[in-house]
């Protein structure tokens, strides 16, 4: 005798899936009108943003930082010259301290 377990489960599964889909569709329908009315109430032309004094200060600092070079070319030139002349001395203690500070 052969028992087909899939036949009875597939009928139950399709009934459950249909019920879930119906609930999901009904929930989507109920939220759509609310979304539309919220966007219709506040047109983009009327929206205004006011920055706090701290945000304005941060914005000014960011602008100044954008103007700074990423690399200090003068410092790089000094180090290159010192290396080429054999005068460059690395401070191993300072390097170690800086590396440990990165891990904190």
Coordinates of C-alpha atoms in Angstrom, one line a residue, residues 55-104:
X55 CA 24.3 72.0 12.0
X56 CA 25.2 75.3 10.3
X57 CA 28.6 75.3 12.1
X58 CA 29.2 71.6 11.1
X59 CA 28.4 72.5 7.5
X60 CA 30.9 75.4 7.5
X61 CA 33.6 73.1 9.0
X62 CA 32.9 70.5 6.3
X63 CA 33.3 73.1 3.6
X64 CA 36.6 74.2 5.0
X65 CA 37.8 70.6 5.3
X66 CA 36.9 70.0 1.6
X67 CA 39.3 72.9 0.7
X68 CA 42.3 71.4 2.5
X69 CA 44.6 69.0 0.6
X70 CA 44.4 65.4 1.5
X71 CA 48.2 65.2 1.8
X72 CA 50.6 67.8 3.3
X73 CA 52.9 68.1 0.3
X74 CA 55.4 70.3 2.1
X75 CA 55.8 67.8 4.9
X76 CA 56.2 64.9 2.4
X77 CA 58.9 66.9 0.6
X78 CA 60.8 67.5 3.9
X79 CA 60.7 63.8 4.8
X80 CA 61.9 62.8 1.3
X81 CA 64.8 65.2 1.5
X82 CA 65.7 63.9 5.0
X83 CA 65.6 60.3 3.8
X84 CA 67.7 61.1 0.7
X85 CA 70.3 62.9 2.9
X86 CA 70.3 60.1 5.5
X87 CA 69.1 62.4 8.2
X88 CA 65.7 60.9 8.8
X89 CA 65.3 59.3 12.2
X90 CA 62.1 57.5 13.1
X91 CA 60.9 57.7 16.7
X92 CA 59.9 54.1 17.4
X93 CA 58.2 55.0 20.7
X94 CA 56.0 57.6 19.0
X95 CA 55.2 55.2 16.2
X96 CA 54.2 52.5 18.7
X97 CA 52.1 54.9 20.7
X98 CA 50.2 56.0 17.5
X99 CA 49.6 52.4 16.5
X100 CA 48.3 51.5 19.9
X101 CA 46.0 54.6 19.8
X102 CA 44.4 53.3 16.6
X103 CA 43.4 50.1 18.4
X104 CA 41.5 51.9 21.2

